[in-house]
Amino acid sequence: MIQAAPDDSPLTEAGARLGRRLFYDRRLSRGGEVACASCHVQEHAFSDPRPVSVGVLGRTGTRNAPILVNLAWSHVFFWDGRATTLEEQVGMPIENPLEMDLPIATAVSLVGDDASYQAAFLNAFGAPPSELLLRRALASFVRTLVSGGSRYDRFAAGDASALSGAERRGEAIFFGEQGQCFHCHPPGATTNDGLFNDGTYRDGGDTGRQGITMRQGDLARFKVPGLRNVAVSAPYMHDGSLPTLEAVVEQYDAGGQGHSSTDPLIGPLHLSSEAKADMVAFLKTMTDEAFLSDARLGAP
């Protein structure tokens, strides 16, 4: 069940359908070059297969576009946690000069000139297009991006046959003291929705949460992503610096890149080659093929 939406932004089918249309509409960007879907591709779990995303006029961003899966249960958004609601989050990429570079007021004006959009807003909200309602519609669609049909989900629900022997070993390592991944990626949700320094940081790199709070203790802290469909959402980390799941496991096994700011939870694991392979095999069981091909979530 999708988490109850805020009282001032109730989730309705009409609102989600309108949000889906907006999500795929390039008119929400300067010059009509890109849409939300340009950097959040369904077959990649609504993430971007490029290390960093490319916005209007070929402008290159600084971070990898994260997956938009199961965010209905999240309370912090963006890698640096600068938004606390989906309604707040969905508007920021539209106005970001490195992404869609369009004032939301202009986006509202553009869709407001379309009679079919006028009718859709009236049907969904009983009011004409506005910045508030555009945000609510987009947030409603993102709340419908729910994935829970992977083999891992079947295993977690009690179907022991859903995973192979290697995958079960990987699951035990991942959620046990040997791998210690559960501290940030607990069973079920696979994210604690927190912000941590995962050991990727090197001097001079992206300062993450610190850029928002200006607190020294927040250096290179980034949001812990959920792991549903992680096998199709490469490259990994906030900067897209790790190309494969194998590379991710190797970095964690090494305890990160060695910077002193790394969270104390991150330390060398000394896993065997077999254990690493089993972990990767387990992570691949979180792929939800039905979600990745669900026509209801694709371009209208």
Coordinates of C-alpha atoms in Angstrom, one line a residue:
M1 CA 0.0 0.0 0.0
I2 CA 1.3 3.5 -0.9
Q3 CA 2.0 5.7 2.1
A4 CA -0.8 8.2 2.8
A5 CA -0.1 11.4 0.9
P6 CA 0.0 14.7 2.8
D7 CA -3.5 16.0 3.7
D8 CA -3.0 19.0 1.4
S9 CA -1.9 16.8 -1.5
P10 CA -4.2 13.7 -1.6
L11 CA -3.2 10.9 -4.0
T12 CA -5.8 10.3 -6.7
E13 CA -5.8 8.4 -9.9
A14 CA -6.6 11.6 -11.9
G15 CA -3.8 13.5 -10.2
A16 CA -1.3 10.6 -10.8
R17 CA -2.2 10.4 -14.5
L18 CA -1.7 14.1 -14.9
G19 CA 1.6 13.8 -13.2
R20 CA 2.7 11.0 -15.5
R21 CA 1.9 13.2 -18.5
L22 CA 3.9 16.1 -17.0
F23 CA 6.8 13.8 -16.2
Y24 CA 7.2 12.9 -19.8
D25 CA 6.5 16.4 -21.2
R26 CA 9.6 18.3 -22.6
R27 CA 7.7 21.5 -22.4
L28 CA 8.7 21.7 -18.7
S29 CA 12.2 22.6 -19.8
R30 CA 13.9 25.5 -21.5
G31 CA 13.5 25.2 -25.2
G32 CA 11.5 21.9 -24.8
E33 CA 14.8 19.9 -24.8
V34 CA 14.4 17.5 -21.9
A35 CA 11.7 16.0 -19.6
C36 CA 11.9 14.5 -16.1
A37 CA 12.0 11.2 -17.9
S38 CA 15.1 12.2 -19.8
C39 CA 17.2 11.5 -16.7
H40 CA 14.8 9.1 -15.0
V41 CA 14.4 6.2 -17.4
Q42 CA 11.9 3.5 -16.6
E43 CA 14.0 0.5 -17.7
H44 CA 16.8 1.8 -15.5
A45 CA 14.4 2.0 -12.5
F46 CA 13.8 5.7 -13.3
S47 CA 17.5 6.5 -12.9
D48 CA 20.1 7.7 -15.5
P49 CA 22.6 5.2 -17.0
R50 CA 25.0 8.1 -17.5
P51 CA 27.5 8.9 -14.6
V52 CA 26.0 12.4 -14.3
S53 CA 22.9 13.7 -16.0
V54 CA 22.8 16.1 -19.0
G55 CA 20.3 19.0 -19.0
V56 CA 19.3 21.6 -21.5
L57 CA 22.0 22.9 -23.9
G58 CA 24.1 19.9 -23.1
R59 CA 24.8 21.2 -19.6
T60 CA 26.4 18.6 -17.4
G61 CA 25.3 18.1 -13.9
T62 CA 27.4 17.1 -10.9
R63 CA 25.6 14.0 -9.6
N64 CA 24.1 10.8 -10.8
A65 CA 20.3 10.9 -11.1
P66 CA 19.0 8.5 -8.4
I67 CA 16.3 6.0 -8.8
L68 CA 12.7 7.1 -8.2
V69 CA 11.4 3.9 -6.6
N70 CA 9.4 3.6 -3.4
L71 CA 9.8 7.2 -2.6
A72 CA 6.3 7.3 -1.2
W73 CA 7.9 6.0 2.1
S74 CA 10.8 8.5 2.1
H75 CA 11.1 11.6 4.1
V76 CA 14.3 13.1 2.6
F77 CA 15.1 13.7 -1.1
F78 CA 18.0 14.4 -3.3
W79 CA 21.5 13.1 -2.5
D80 CA 22.1 15.9 -0.1
G81 CA 18.6 15.8 1.5
R82 CA 17.7 19.3 0.7
A83 CA 14.0 18.6 0.2
T84 CA 11.8 17.0 2.8
T85 CA 8.6 16.4 0.7
L86 CA 8.0 15.2 -2.8
E87 CA 6.1 18.3 -3.6
E88 CA 9.2 20.3 -2.8
Q89 CA 11.5 18.0 -4.6
V90 CA 9.7 17.7 -8.0
G91 CA 10.0 21.4 -8.7
M92 CA 13.7 21.8 -8.1
P93 CA 15.0 20.0 -11.3
I94 CA 12.6 22.1 -13.4
E95 CA 14.3 25.4 -12.2
N96 CA 17.8 24.1 -11.9
P97 CA 20.0 25.7 -14.6
L98 CA 22.0 22.5 -15.1
E99 CA 18.8 20.5 -15.6
M100 CA 15.6 21.9 -17.1
D101 CA 16.3 25.6 -16.5
L102 CA 12.7 26.8 -16.6
P103 CA 10.9 29.0 -14.0
I104 CA 8.0 27.0 -12.8
A105 CA 5.7 29.9 -13.5
T106 CA 6.7 29.6 -17.1
A107 CA 6.1 25.9 -17.1
V108 CA 2.6 26.5 -15.7
S109 CA 1.9 29.1 -18.4
L110 CA 3.1 26.7 -21.2
V111 CA 0.8 23.8 -20.1
G112 CA -2.0 26.2 -19.3
D113 CA -2.1 27.2 -22.9
D114 CA -3.0 23.6 -23.8
A115 CA -6.8 23.0 -23.6
S116 CA -6.3 19.3 -22.8
Y117 CA -4.1 20.2 -19.9
Q118 CA -6.6 22.7 -18.6
A119 CA -9.2 19.9 -18.6
A120 CA -6.9 17.5 -16.9
F121 CA -6.1 19.9 -14.1
L122 CA -9.8 20.7 -13.6
N123 CA -10.6 17.0 -13.6
A124 CA -7.8 16.2 -11.1
F125 CA -7.9 19.2 -8.8
G126 CA -11.0 21.2 -9.7
A127 CA -8.8 24.2 -10.5
P128 CA -6.8 25.5 -13.5
P129 CA -3.0 24.9 -13.7
S130 CA -0.9 26.5 -11.0
E131 CA 2.6 26.0 -9.6
L132 CA 1.1 24.3 -6.5
L133 CA -1.0 21.9 -8.5
L134 CA 1.8 21.1 -11.0
R135 CA 4.0 20.1 -8.0
R136 CA 1.2 18.0 -6.6
A137 CA 0.5 16.2 -9.8
L138 CA 4.2 15.3 -10.4
A139 CA 4.5 14.2 -6.7
S140 CA 1.4 12.0 -7.1
F141 CA 2.9 10.2 -10.1
V142 CA 6.2 9.6 -8.3
R143 CA 4.3 8.1 -5.4
T144 CA 2.9 5.5 -7.8
L145 CA 6.5 4.3 -8.7
V146 CA 6.2 1.3 -6.3
S147 CA 8.3 -1.8 -6.8
G148 CA 7.8 -4.9 -4.7
G149 CA 7.6 -7.9 -7.1
S150 CA 11.2 -9.1 -7.3
R151 CA 12.5 -12.5 -6.3
Y152 CA 13.9 -10.9 -3.2
D153 CA 10.4 -9.8 -2.2
R154 CA 9.1 -13.3 -2.8
F155 CA 11.9 -14.7 -0.6
A156 CA 11.2 -12.1 2.1
A157 CA 7.5 -13.1 2.0
G158 CA 8.4 -16.7 2.8
D159 CA 9.2 -18.4 -0.6
A160 CA 12.5 -20.0 0.1
S161 CA 12.6 -21.4 -3.5
A162 CA 12.8 -17.8 -4.9
L163 CA 16.5 -17.6 -4.4
S164 CA 19.3 -20.0 -5.3
G165 CA 21.9 -21.3 -2.9
A166 CA 24.4 -18.6 -3.8
E167 CA 21.8 -15.9 -3.6
R168 CA 20.7 -17.1 -0.2
R169 CA 24.3 -17.0 1.0
G170 CA 24.6 -13.5 -0.3
E171 CA 21.4 -12.5 1.5
A172 CA 22.8 -13.9 4.8
I173 CA 26.1 -12.0 4.3
F174 CA 24.3 -8.8 3.3
F175 CA 22.0 -8.7 6.3
G176 CA 24.4 -10.2 8.7
E177 CA 27.5 -9.2 10.6
Q178 CA 29.8 -10.4 7.9
G179 CA 28.7 -7.8 5.4
Q180 CA 27.1 -5.3 7.8
C181 CA 25.1 -3.7 5.0
F182 CA 21.9 -3.9 7.1
H183 CA 23.0 -0.9 9.2
C184 CA 22.0 1.4 6.2
H185 CA 20.1 -1.1 4.1
P186 CA 17.7 -2.9 6.4
P187 CA 15.5 -5.8 5.2
G188 CA 12.3 -4.8 3.5
A189 CA 12.8 -1.1 2.8
T190 CA 16.5 -1.6 2.0
T191 CA 17.2 2.0 3.1
N192 CA 17.1 3.7 6.4
D193 CA 16.5 7.0 4.6
G194 CA 19.5 8.5 6.4
L195 CA 22.5 10.5 5.2
F196 CA 26.0 9.0 5.6
N197 CA 29.6 9.4 4.4
D198 CA 30.0 6.0 2.7
G199 CA 33.7 6.3 2.0
T200 CA 33.5 7.5 -1.6
Y201 CA 34.8 11.0 -0.7
R202 CA 38.2 12.2 -1.6
D203 CA 39.7 15.6 -0.9
G204 CA 38.3 18.3 -3.1
G205 CA 35.2 16.2 -4.0
D206 CA 31.5 16.8 -3.6
T207 CA 30.8 17.9 0.0
G208 CA 27.3 16.6 0.0
R209 CA 25.1 17.4 2.9
Q210 CA 27.7 19.9 4.2
G211 CA 26.9 22.1 1.2
I212 CA 23.4 22.5 2.7
T213 CA 24.1 22.7 6.5
M214 CA 27.7 24.1 6.4
R215 CA 28.5 21.8 9.3
Q216 CA 31.8 20.0 9.4
G217 CA 30.2 16.8 10.5
D218 CA 28.1 16.6 7.4
L219 CA 31.1 16.5 5.0
A220 CA 30.3 14.1 2.1
R221 CA 27.2 12.7 3.7
F222 CA 24.7 11.5 1.1
K223 CA 21.3 9.9 1.2
V224 CA 21.3 6.1 1.5
P225 CA 19.4 4.9 -1.7
G226 CA 17.0 2.0 -1.7
L227 CA 18.2 -1.1 -3.5
R228 CA 15.1 -2.2 -5.4
N229 CA 16.2 -2.7 -9.1
V230 CA 19.8 -1.8 -8.2
A231 CA 21.2 -4.2 -10.8
V232 CA 19.7 -2.0 -13.6
S233 CA 20.5 1.4 -12.1
A234 CA 24.3 1.5 -12.8
P235 CA 26.5 3.5 -12.5
Y236 CA 26.6 3.8 -8.7
M237 CA 27.2 6.3 -5.9
H238 CA 26.2 10.0 -6.0
D239 CA 28.8 10.7 -8.6
G240 CA 28.3 7.7 -10.8
S241 CA 32.0 6.8 -10.1
L242 CA 31.5 3.0 -9.7
P243 CA 30.3 1.3 -12.9
T244 CA 29.3 -2.1 -11.6
L245 CA 27.9 -3.9 -8.6
E246 CA 31.2 -5.7 -8.3
A247 CA 33.0 -2.4 -8.0
V248 CA 30.6 -1.3 -5.3
V249 CA 31.2 -4.4 -3.3
E250 CA 34.9 -4.1 -3.7
Q251 CA 34.8 -0.5 -2.4
Y252 CA 32.9 -1.5 0.7
D253 CA 35.1 -4.5 1.2
A254 CA 38.0 -2.2 1.3
G255 CA 36.3 0.2 3.8
G256 CA 36.0 3.0 1.3
Q257 CA 38.6 5.3 -0.2
G258 CA 40.4 5.8 3.1
H259 CA 39.3 9.4 3.9
S260 CA 39.2 10.3 7.6
S261 CA 35.7 11.6 7.2
T262 CA 34.3 8.2 6.4
D263 CA 31.5 7.0 8.7
P264 CA 32.7 4.7 11.5
L265 CA 30.3 2.1 10.2
I266 CA 32.4 1.7 7.1
G267 CA 35.4 -0.4 7.6
P268 CA 37.3 -3.3 5.8
L269 CA 35.3 -6.4 5.6
H270 CA 37.9 -8.9 4.3
L271 CA 35.3 -10.9 2.3
S272 CA 36.4 -13.8 0.2
S273 CA 35.9 -13.8 -3.5
E274 CA 33.1 -16.3 -3.2
A275 CA 31.3 -14.1 -0.6
K276 CA 31.6 -11.0 -2.8
A277 CA 30.2 -13.0 -5.8
D278 CA 27.3 -14.2 -3.6
M279 CA 26.6 -10.6 -2.5
V280 CA 26.4 -9.5 -6.1
A281 CA 24.2 -12.4 -7.0
F282 CA 21.8 -11.5 -4.1
L283 CA 21.6 -7.8 -5.2
K284 CA 20.5 -8.9 -8.6
T285 CA 17.5 -10.7 -7.1
M286 CA 16.0 -7.3 -6.3
T287 CA 15.2 -6.7 -9.9
D288 CA 11.4 -6.3 -10.5
E289 CA 10.9 -7.0 -14.2
A290 CA 7.2 -6.2 -14.1
F291 CA 7.9 -2.8 -12.7
L292 CA 10.5 -2.0 -15.3
S293 CA 8.1 -2.7 -18.1
D294 CA 4.8 -1.6 -16.6
A295 CA 3.1 0.3 -19.4
R296 CA 1.1 2.3 -16.9
L297 CA 4.3 4.0 -15.8
G298 CA 5.7 4.7 -19.3
A299 CA 5.2 7.5 -21.7
P300 CA 1.5 8.2 -22.2

